[in-house]
């Protein structure tokens, strides 16, 4: 289908959190979507959105210090709580997993398409985890959701922010050569922990060698995205004192022997449905390959292509698995809010919005 004739009104759950703020920033000038409803906890309900964000302890986007400028006209919206009726056909969920599940299910049953950044429904068999360039066909899973079958709404999910970057980095290799095993060591940014990671005192001069549940999510989500329940995936996840940008050190075993030039070509030539469709949030190239010996780096590369690409470098033969490389992804843009918005654009193209 063509672009909507008028912007589609959308609602945002968890609007005052770190990922919710990133959603609002990215929706500010979106050509297809208009932020019409903002939802937060009962303690913030009734406040103008701009007033809630304007408190010094409430704003978390280091790259845009003025919250009113960041969210634009949405600053005048009055915050709702999650029990209130929503009018928008499309709902973005930046809720925490502890509360997201039943709220998202209720909204889908009431006719909304819910694009969720929470983990609550990711592993439901009829709920897709979608990286639009990697597995757009997974959107067909919504036909098995009871609410969708009744002509109502559905739930679709964005992967964990680390999984999103890993899937984009691995997809060119899997598509070109086949993929048998992967091991990843992560250095994850503070913003990946939300308020807990960004609130003072921030982590400094240290590294935390454990992130609860992260290694398990990388395993099960990567397998589901690639449709390969036997794919060997191992991970060690750490938190480092970088504000934005998850860096992954990846080792991959391919299904056949290939030359380095072929691997580089697979990265640079990889493209997907968002690029073919010209979706508004699609990066020019989903994977950028960097030849410099010290790339990719969060401070230099995370915001390139609007923060929507994965950046790969330091490709070299491995001593244990076939190839080693470093991948970097902006975790709150491509890995969270931006990835969810791109997924919603794909869902609009597939006719999944406004059915109920």
mmCIF file of C-alpha atoms in Angstrom:
data_model
loop_
_atom_site.group_PDB
_atom_site.id
_atom_site.type_symbol
_atom_site.label_atom_id
_atom_site.label_comp_id
_atom_site.label_asym_id
_atom_site.label_seq_id
_atom_site.Cartn_x
_atom_site.Cartn_y
_atom_site.Cartn_z
ATOM 1 C CA UNK A 1 0.000 0.000 0.000
ATOM 2 C CA UNK A 2 1.034 3.642 -0.388
ATOM 3 C CA UNK A 3 1.879 5.951 2.480
ATOM 4 C CA UNK A 4 -1.162 6.897 4.601
ATOM 5 C CA UNK A 5 -3.136 9.841 3.204
ATOM 6 C CA UNK A 6 -3.052 11.431 6.670
ATOM 7 C CA UNK A 7 -0.877 10.683 9.702
ATOM 8 C CA UNK A 8 -2.145 7.748 11.755
ATOM 9 C CA UNK A 9 -2.834 8.650 15.410
ATOM 10 C CA UNK A 10 -0.741 6.536 17.759
ATOM 11 C CA UNK A 11 -0.626 5.977 21.500
ATOM 12 C CA UNK A 12 2.525 5.514 23.566
ATOM 13 C CA UNK A 13 2.576 3.393 26.720
ATOM 14 C CA UNK A 14 5.363 4.065 29.207
ATOM 15 C CA UNK A 15 5.802 7.541 27.785
ATOM 16 C CA UNK A 16 7.899 8.965 30.626
ATOM 17 C CA UNK A 17 10.545 6.223 30.758
ATOM 18 C CA UNK A 18 13.866 6.315 28.923
ATOM 19 C CA UNK A 19 12.645 4.274 25.933
ATOM 20 C CA UNK A 20 9.294 6.089 25.962
ATOM 21 C CA UNK A 21 11.117 9.400 25.679
ATOM 22 C CA UNK A 22 13.076 8.073 22.710
ATOM 23 C CA UNK A 23 9.790 7.014 21.070
ATOM 24 C CA UNK A 24 8.357 10.506 21.542
ATOM 25 C CA UNK A 25 11.486 12.099 20.108
ATOM 26 C CA UNK A 26 11.440 9.874 17.006
ATOM 27 C CA UNK A 27 7.689 10.353 16.483
ATOM 28 C CA UNK A 28 7.941 14.158 16.693
ATOM 29 C CA UNK A 29 8.250 14.707 12.932
ATOM 30 C CA UNK A 30 7.223 11.300 11.643
ATOM 31 C CA UNK A 31 5.504 11.497 8.228
ATOM 32 C CA UNK A 32 3.115 8.579 8.830
ATOM 33 C CA UNK A 33 2.364 8.726 12.566
ATOM 34 C CA UNK A 34 1.051 11.412 14.911
ATOM 35 C CA UNK A 35 1.532 10.958 18.653
ATOM 36 C CA UNK A 36 -2.008 11.486 19.943
ATOM 37 C CA UNK A 37 -2.130 9.728 23.340
ATOM 38 C CA UNK A 38 0.538 9.296 26.004
ATOM 39 C CA UNK A 39 0.176 6.849 28.875
ATOM 40 C CA UNK A 40 2.175 6.652 32.094
ATOM 41 C CA UNK A 41 1.859 5.453 35.673
ATOM 42 C CA UNK A 42 -1.028 6.660 37.849
ATOM 43 C CA UNK A 43 1.310 9.032 39.715
ATOM 44 C CA UNK A 44 1.898 10.991 36.489
ATOM 45 C CA UNK A 45 -1.613 10.718 35.017
ATOM 46 C CA UNK A 46 -3.311 14.075 34.594
ATOM 47 C CA UNK A 47 -0.081 16.016 34.110
ATOM 48 C CA UNK A 48 0.804 17.590 30.785
ATOM 49 C CA UNK A 49 3.433 15.404 29.150
ATOM 50 C CA UNK A 50 5.883 18.291 28.887
ATOM 51 C CA UNK A 51 5.529 19.097 32.583
ATOM 52 C CA UNK A 52 6.224 15.496 33.562
ATOM 53 C CA UNK A 53 9.333 15.411 31.377
ATOM 54 C CA UNK A 54 10.542 18.845 32.441
ATOM 55 C CA UNK A 55 11.419 17.821 35.975
ATOM 56 C CA UNK A 56 15.236 17.607 36.262
ATOM 57 C CA UNK A 57 15.123 14.035 37.524
ATOM 58 C CA UNK A 58 12.785 12.873 34.735
ATOM 59 C CA UNK A 59 14.662 13.477 31.457
ATOM 60 C CA UNK A 60 17.053 10.790 30.226
ATOM 61 C CA UNK A 61 18.093 11.593 26.646
ATOM 62 C CA UNK A 62 21.642 12.930 26.802
ATOM 63 C CA UNK A 63 21.679 13.685 23.062
ATOM 64 C CA UNK A 64 18.764 16.160 23.315
ATOM 65 C CA UNK A 65 18.895 18.193 26.533
ATOM 66 C CA UNK A 66 15.623 20.114 26.018
ATOM 67 C CA UNK A 67 12.631 17.804 26.610
ATOM 68 C CA UNK A 68 10.092 20.247 25.179
ATOM 69 C CA UNK A 69 12.049 20.535 21.952
ATOM 70 C CA UNK A 70 12.499 16.763 21.849
ATOM 71 C CA UNK A 71 8.801 15.891 21.922
ATOM 72 C CA UNK A 72 7.396 18.956 20.136
ATOM 73 C CA UNK A 73 3.611 19.349 20.132
ATOM 74 C CA UNK A 74 3.201 16.185 22.203
ATOM 75 C CA UNK A 75 4.337 18.209 25.233
ATOM 76 C CA UNK A 76 0.767 19.543 25.503
ATOM 77 C CA UNK A 77 -0.845 16.094 25.692
ATOM 78 C CA UNK A 78 -2.273 15.093 29.064
ATOM 79 C CA UNK A 79 -0.894 11.845 30.433
ATOM 80 C CA UNK A 80 -3.417 9.022 30.758
ATOM 81 C CA UNK A 81 -3.137 5.924 32.901
ATOM 82 C CA UNK A 82 -3.258 2.426 31.477
ATOM 83 C CA UNK A 83 -6.857 1.752 32.533
ATOM 84 C CA UNK A 84 -8.243 4.490 30.286
ATOM 85 C CA UNK A 85 -9.821 3.899 26.882
ATOM 86 C CA UNK A 86 -7.532 4.652 23.940
ATOM 87 C CA UNK A 87 -8.711 5.822 20.528
ATOM 88 C CA UNK A 88 -5.533 5.356 18.499
ATOM 89 C CA UNK A 89 -5.508 2.251 16.272
ATOM 90 C CA UNK A 90 -1.744 1.820 16.729
ATOM 91 C CA UNK A 91 -0.123 1.539 20.165
ATOM 92 C CA UNK A 92 3.587 1.552 20.942
ATOM 93 C CA UNK A 93 4.493 -0.129 24.226
ATOM 94 C CA UNK A 94 7.581 0.953 26.152
ATOM 95 C CA UNK A 95 6.255 -0.617 29.342
ATOM 96 C CA UNK A 96 8.346 -2.718 31.668
ATOM 97 C CA UNK A 97 7.818 -6.453 31.404
ATOM 98 C CA UNK A 98 6.381 -6.613 34.921
ATOM 99 C CA UNK A 99 3.221 -4.795 33.800
ATOM 100 C CA UNK A 100 3.167 -5.010 29.992
ATOM 101 C CA UNK A 101 1.607 -8.437 29.429
ATOM 102 C CA UNK A 102 -2.037 -8.009 30.468
ATOM 103 C CA UNK A 103 -2.227 -4.385 29.313
ATOM 104 C CA UNK A 104 -1.010 -5.282 25.821
ATOM 105 C CA UNK A 105 -3.353 -8.286 25.621
ATOM 106 C CA UNK A 106 -6.349 -6.139 26.564
ATOM 107 C CA UNK A 107 -5.500 -3.524 23.954
ATOM 108 C CA UNK A 108 -5.111 -6.156 21.227
ATOM 109 C CA UNK A 109 -8.476 -7.652 22.186
ATOM 110 C CA UNK A 110 -9.998 -4.173 21.911
ATOM 111 C CA UNK A 111 -8.810 -3.785 18.321
ATOM 112 C CA UNK A 112 -5.427 -2.051 18.586
ATOM 113 C CA UNK A 113 -2.247 -3.177 16.890
ATOM 114 C CA UNK A 114 0.294 -3.201 19.725
ATOM 115 C CA UNK A 115 3.951 -2.882 18.748
ATOM 116 C CA UNK A 116 5.758 -3.878 21.906
ATOM 117 C CA UNK A 117 9.302 -3.321 23.070
ATOM 118 C CA UNK A 118 8.638 -5.437 26.186
ATOM 119 C CA UNK A 119 9.634 -9.079 26.501
ATOM 120 C CA UNK A 120 6.275 -10.214 27.926
ATOM 121 C CA UNK A 121 4.854 -11.742 24.714
ATOM 122 C CA UNK A 122 8.000 -12.317 22.626
ATOM 123 C CA UNK A 123 8.074 -16.054 23.129
ATOM 124 C CA UNK A 124 4.324 -16.605 22.678
ATOM 125 C CA UNK A 125 4.092 -18.973 19.690
ATOM 126 C CA UNK A 126 1.646 -16.753 17.783
ATOM 127 C CA UNK A 127 3.472 -13.465 18.488
ATOM 128 C CA UNK A 128 6.269 -12.550 16.070
ATOM 129 C CA UNK A 129 9.620 -11.057 17.016
ATOM 130 C CA UNK A 130 10.475 -9.024 13.939
ATOM 131 C CA UNK A 131 13.627 -7.381 12.650
ATOM 132 C CA UNK A 132 12.136 -5.953 9.454
ATOM 133 C CA UNK A 133 15.172 -6.546 7.217
ATOM 134 C CA UNK A 134 15.717 -10.046 8.585
ATOM 135 C CA UNK A 135 12.361 -11.798 8.994
ATOM 136 C CA UNK A 136 9.463 -9.642 7.714
ATOM 137 C CA UNK A 137 7.552 -12.824 6.869
ATOM 138 C CA UNK A 138 7.149 -13.467 10.613
ATOM 139 C CA UNK A 139 4.327 -10.907 10.662
ATOM 140 C CA UNK A 140 2.138 -13.682 9.261
ATOM 141 C CA UNK A 141 2.125 -15.229 12.754
ATOM 142 C CA UNK A 142 -0.475 -12.680 13.864
ATOM 143 C CA UNK A 143 -3.100 -14.616 11.894
ATOM 144 C CA UNK A 144 -2.950 -17.209 14.671
ATOM 145 C CA UNK A 145 -3.747 -14.738 17.444
ATOM 146 C CA UNK A 146 -7.361 -15.113 18.680
ATOM 147 C CA UNK A 147 -7.957 -11.349 18.686
ATOM 148 C CA UNK A 148 -6.767 -11.048 15.078
ATOM 149 C CA UNK A 149 -8.891 -14.002 13.981
ATOM 150 C CA UNK A 150 -11.939 -12.190 15.398
ATOM 151 C CA UNK A 151 -11.163 -9.169 13.234
ATOM 152 C CA UNK A 152 -9.681 -7.214 16.104
ATOM 153 C CA UNK A 153 -6.081 -6.276 16.980
ATOM 154 C CA UNK A 154 -2.793 -8.078 17.489
ATOM 155 C CA UNK A 155 0.581 -7.918 19.228
ATOM 156 C CA UNK A 156 3.908 -7.774 17.402
ATOM 157 C CA UNK A 157 7.252 -7.369 19.124
ATOM 158 C CA UNK A 158 10.659 -5.835 18.667
ATOM 159 C CA UNK A 159 13.522 -8.000 19.999
ATOM 160 C CA UNK A 160 15.711 -7.205 22.949
ATOM 161 C CA UNK A 161 18.048 -4.340 22.048
ATOM 162 C CA UNK A 162 21.110 -6.602 21.998
ATOM 163 C CA UNK A 163 19.381 -9.273 19.928
ATOM 164 C CA UNK A 164 18.344 -6.648 17.368
ATOM 165 C CA UNK A 165 21.939 -5.702 16.637
ATOM 166 C CA UNK A 166 23.141 -9.296 16.650
ATOM 167 C CA UNK A 167 20.415 -10.422 14.236
ATOM 168 C CA UNK A 168 21.226 -7.619 11.791
ATOM 169 C CA UNK A 169 24.934 -8.472 11.919
ATOM 170 C CA UNK A 170 24.370 -12.208 11.426
ATOM 171 C CA UNK A 171 21.648 -12.033 8.779
ATOM 172 C CA UNK A 172 23.984 -11.254 5.848
ATOM 173 C CA UNK A 173 26.209 -14.202 6.786
ATOM 174 C CA UNK A 174 23.316 -16.589 7.252
ATOM 175 C CA UNK A 175 21.705 -15.520 3.980
ATOM 176 C CA UNK A 176 24.916 -15.818 1.941
ATOM 177 C CA UNK A 177 26.753 -18.750 3.519
ATOM 178 C CA UNK A 178 24.601 -20.438 6.164
ATOM 179 C CA UNK A 179 25.180 -20.088 9.897
ATOM 180 C CA UNK A 180 25.896 -22.959 12.296
ATOM 181 C CA UNK A 181 27.052 -21.362 15.558
ATOM 182 C CA UNK A 182 27.690 -17.985 17.144
ATOM 183 C CA UNK A 183 29.309 -16.755 20.334
ATOM 184 C CA UNK A 184 28.953 -13.135 21.409
ATOM 185 C CA UNK A 185 30.518 -11.039 24.163
ATOM 186 C CA UNK A 186 28.573 -7.828 24.761
ATOM 187 C CA UNK A 187 29.566 -4.432 26.132
ATOM 188 C CA UNK A 188 26.178 -2.843 26.730
ATOM 189 C CA UNK A 189 25.408 0.822 27.259
ATOM 190 C CA UNK A 190 23.934 2.338 30.399
ATOM 191 C CA UNK A 191 20.724 3.378 28.636
ATOM 192 C CA UNK A 192 19.961 -0.302 28.075
ATOM 193 C CA UNK A 193 19.158 -0.484 31.783
ATOM 194 C CA UNK A 194 16.710 2.432 31.552
ATOM 195 C CA UNK A 195 16.477 4.758 34.520
ATOM 196 C CA UNK A 196 18.495 2.397 36.680
ATOM 197 C CA UNK A 197 21.448 2.770 34.329
ATOM 198 C CA UNK A 198 21.149 6.493 33.658
ATOM 199 C CA UNK A 199 20.334 7.836 37.121
ATOM 200 C CA UNK A 200 23.256 9.169 39.162
ATOM 201 C CA UNK A 201 25.648 7.943 40.258
ATOM 202 C CA UNK A 202 26.316 6.422 36.845
ATOM 203 C CA UNK A 203 28.694 3.542 36.345
ATOM 204 C CA UNK A 204 32.243 4.844 35.862
ATOM 205 C CA UNK A 205 35.703 3.294 35.880
ATOM 206 C CA UNK A 206 34.095 -0.125 36.151
ATOM 207 C CA UNK A 207 32.377 -2.960 34.288
ATOM 208 C CA UNK A 208 29.470 -5.113 35.477
ATOM 209 C CA UNK A 209 29.977 -8.698 34.210
ATOM 210 C CA UNK A 210 26.342 -9.754 34.570
ATOM 211 C CA UNK A 211 22.979 -8.552 33.212
ATOM 212 C CA UNK A 212 20.086 -10.613 34.525
ATOM 213 C CA UNK A 213 18.290 -12.615 31.838
ATOM 214 C CA UNK A 214 20.197 -11.065 28.942
ATOM 215 C CA UNK A 215 22.157 -14.122 27.860
ATOM 216 C CA UNK A 216 19.023 -16.265 27.857
ATOM 217 C CA UNK A 217 17.143 -13.680 25.766
ATOM 218 C CA UNK A 218 19.925 -13.621 23.186
ATOM 219 C CA UNK A 219 19.670 -17.389 22.813
ATOM 220 C CA UNK A 220 15.914 -17.835 22.491
ATOM 221 C CA UNK A 221 15.178 -14.645 20.551
ATOM 222 C CA UNK A 222 17.935 -15.188 17.977
ATOM 223 C CA UNK A 223 16.691 -18.715 17.350
ATOM 224 C CA UNK A 224 13.096 -17.516 16.952
ATOM 225 C CA UNK A 225 14.017 -14.665 14.593
ATOM 226 C CA UNK A 226 15.987 -17.001 12.333
ATOM 227 C CA UNK A 227 13.456 -19.825 12.659
ATOM 228 C CA UNK A 228 16.236 -22.187 13.735
ATOM 229 C CA UNK A 229 15.610 -23.812 17.141
ATOM 230 C CA UNK A 230 18.888 -25.752 16.877
ATOM 231 C CA UNK A 231 21.182 -22.786 16.188
ATOM 232 C CA UNK A 232 24.082 -22.861 18.661
ATOM 233 C CA UNK A 233 24.190 -19.484 20.432
ATOM 234 C CA UNK A 234 26.399 -18.611 23.390
ATOM 235 C CA UNK A 235 26.743 -15.243 25.102
ATOM 236 C CA UNK A 236 28.400 -13.325 27.918
ATOM 237 C CA UNK A 237 26.756 -9.959 28.606
ATOM 238 C CA UNK A 238 28.329 -7.027 30.447
ATOM 239 C CA UNK A 239 27.445 -3.402 31.243
ATOM 240 C CA UNK A 240 30.006 -0.676 30.499
ATOM 241 C CA UNK A 241 30.139 3.111 31.138
ATOM 242 C CA UNK A 242 28.930 4.202 27.680
ATOM 243 C CA UNK A 243 25.617 6.084 27.528
ATOM 244 C CA UNK A 244 24.276 4.796 24.172
ATOM 245 C CA UNK A 245 25.449 2.054 21.828
ATOM 246 C CA UNK A 246 25.790 -1.684 22.444
ATOM 247 C CA UNK A 247 29.068 -3.181 21.203
ATOM 248 C CA UNK A 248 29.237 -6.909 20.428
ATOM 249 C CA UNK A 249 32.320 -9.036 19.867
ATOM 250 C CA UNK A 250 31.037 -11.856 17.666
ATOM 251 C CA UNK A 251 32.487 -15.198 16.602
ATOM 252 C CA UNK A 252 30.563 -17.090 13.917
ATOM 253 C CA UNK A 253 30.816 -20.536 12.351
ATOM 254 C CA UNK A 254 29.511 -20.612 8.791
ATOM 255 C CA UNK A 255 28.163 -23.560 6.840
ATOM 256 C CA UNK A 256 30.984 -23.392 4.287
ATOM 257 C CA UNK A 257 34.445 -21.915 3.826
ATOM 258 C CA UNK A 258 34.554 -18.421 2.326
ATOM 259 C CA UNK A 259 37.138 -15.726 1.672
ATOM 260 C CA UNK A 260 37.269 -12.495 3.663
ATOM 261 C CA UNK A 261 36.299 -10.420 0.624
ATOM 262 C CA UNK A 262 33.145 -12.505 0.273
ATOM 263 C CA UNK A 263 32.213 -11.878 3.907
ATOM 264 C CA UNK A 264 32.753 -8.128 3.531
ATOM 265 C CA UNK A 265 30.649 -8.169 0.362
ATOM 266 C CA UNK A 266 27.849 -9.975 2.181
ATOM 267 C CA UNK A 267 27.775 -7.224 4.801
ATOM 268 C CA UNK A 268 27.902 -4.340 2.334
ATOM 269 C CA UNK A 269 25.366 -5.729 -0.135
ATOM 270 C CA UNK A 270 22.803 -6.811 2.444
ATOM 271 C CA UNK A 271 19.438 -5.096 2.155
ATOM 272 C CA UNK A 272 15.855 -5.857 3.083
ATOM 273 C CA UNK A 273 12.193 -5.117 2.603
ATOM 274 C CA UNK A 274 12.272 -1.740 4.426
ATOM 275 C CA UNK A 275 14.861 -0.476 1.937
ATOM 276 C CA UNK A 276 12.935 -1.817 -1.065
ATOM 277 C CA UNK A 277 9.723 -0.228 0.206
ATOM 278 C CA UNK A 278 11.405 3.047 1.162
ATOM 279 C CA UNK A 279 9.925 3.001 4.671
ATOM 280 C CA UNK A 280 10.439 6.334 6.473
ATOM 281 C CA UNK A 281 12.613 4.976 9.303
ATOM 282 C CA UNK A 282 14.644 2.540 7.203
ATOM 283 C CA UNK A 283 18.399 3.133 7.137
ATOM 284 C CA UNK A 284 19.982 3.536 3.724
ATOM 285 C CA UNK A 285 21.920 0.358 4.495
ATOM 286 C CA UNK A 286 21.011 -1.901 7.428
ATOM 287 C CA UNK A 287 24.660 -2.921 7.899
ATOM 288 C CA UNK A 288 27.618 -0.564 7.477
ATOM 289 C CA UNK A 289 31.047 -2.172 7.148
ATOM 290 C CA UNK A 290 33.999 -0.106 8.432
ATOM 291 C CA UNK A 291 37.539 -0.821 7.220
ATOM 292 C CA UNK A 292 39.346 1.320 9.821
ATOM 293 C CA UNK A 293 41.228 -0.791 12.391
ATOM 294 C CA UNK A 294 39.592 0.994 15.354
ATOM 295 C CA UNK A 295 35.974 0.874 14.141
ATOM 296 C CA UNK A 296 33.171 0.711 15.042
ATOM 297 C CA UNK A 297 33.091 2.950 18.122
ATOM 298 C CA UNK A 298 29.970 4.201 19.940
ATOM 299 C CA UNK A 299 30.923 7.884 19.983
ATOM 300 C CA UNK A 300 31.744 7.945 16.254
ATOM 301 C CA UNK A 301 29.311 5.550 14.643
ATOM 302 C CA UNK A 302 26.145 4.926 16.687
ATOM 303 C CA UNK A 303 24.244 7.919 15.235
ATOM 304 C CA UNK A 304 25.154 7.364 11.575
ATOM 305 C CA UNK A 305 22.171 6.655 9.310
ATOM 306 C CA UNK A 306 19.941 8.148 12.074
ATOM 307 C CA UNK A 307 21.070 5.462 14.519
ATOM 308 C CA UNK A 308 19.158 2.811 12.578
ATOM 309 C CA UNK A 309 22.027 0.722 11.170
ATOM 310 C CA UNK A 310 24.333 -1.883 12.650
ATOM 311 C CA UNK A 311 28.025 -1.130 12.206
ATOM 312 C CA UNK A 312 30.526 -3.936 11.636
ATOM 313 C CA UNK A 313 34.318 -3.927 11.612
ATOM 314 C CA UNK A 314 37.486 -5.745 12.699
ATOM 315 C CA UNK A 315 36.645 -8.783 10.588
ATOM 316 C CA UNK A 316 39.331 -11.451 10.899
ATOM 317 C CA UNK A 317 39.636 -15.243 10.742
ATOM 318 C CA UNK A 318 38.948 -16.999 14.024
ATOM 319 C CA UNK A 319 40.999 -19.643 15.811
ATOM 320 C CA UNK A 320 37.931 -21.417 17.229
ATOM 321 C CA UNK A 321 34.980 -20.387 15.045
ATOM 322 C CA UNK A 322 35.428 -19.245 11.447
ATOM 323 C CA UNK A 323 35.187 -15.470 11.699
ATOM 324 C CA UNK A 324 35.450 -12.807 14.408
ATOM 325 C CA UNK A 325 34.117 -9.269 14.110
ATOM 326 C CA UNK A 326 32.821 -6.331 16.157
ATOM 327 C CA UNK A 327 29.277 -4.981 15.744
ATOM 328 C CA UNK A 328 27.764 -1.796 17.164
ATOM 329 C CA UNK A 329 24.090 -0.785 17.336
ATOM 330 C CA UNK A 330 22.376 2.231 18.904
ATOM 331 C CA UNK A 331 20.370 0.413 21.541
ATOM 332 C CA UNK A 332 17.535 2.901 22.127
ATOM 333 C CA UNK A 333 17.151 3.840 18.468
ATOM 334 C CA UNK A 334 17.577 0.727 16.302
ATOM 335 C CA UNK A 335 17.453 -1.607 19.286
ATOM 336 C CA UNK A 336 14.271 -0.222 20.846
ATOM 337 C CA UNK A 337 12.113 2.766 19.831
ATOM 338 C CA UNK A 338 13.404 3.197 16.284
ATOM 339 C CA UNK A 339 13.216 -0.511 15.551
ATOM 340 C CA UNK A 340 9.643 -0.614 16.835
ATOM 341 C CA UNK A 341 8.639 2.354 14.678
ATOM 342 C CA UNK A 342 10.185 0.701 11.616
ATOM 343 C CA UNK A 343 8.241 -2.458 12.470
ATOM 344 C CA UNK A 344 5.031 -0.420 12.700
ATOM 345 C CA UNK A 345 5.707 1.075 9.274
ATOM 346 C CA UNK A 346 6.044 -2.435 7.872
ATOM 347 C CA UNK A 347 2.798 -3.434 9.609
ATOM 348 C CA UNK A 348 1.021 -0.483 7.988
ATOM 349 C CA UNK A 349 2.326 -1.635 4.600
ATOM 350 C CA UNK A 350 0.929 -5.106 5.347
ATOM 351 C CA UNK A 351 -2.518 -3.719 6.213
ATOM 352 C CA UNK A 352 -2.388 -4.691 9.893
ATOM 353 C CA UNK A 353 -3.353 -1.292 11.353
ATOM 354 C CA UNK A 354 -6.954 -0.191 11.846
ATOM 355 C CA UNK A 355 -8.662 -3.569 11.447
ATOM 356 C CA UNK A 356 -10.607 -3.303 14.709
#
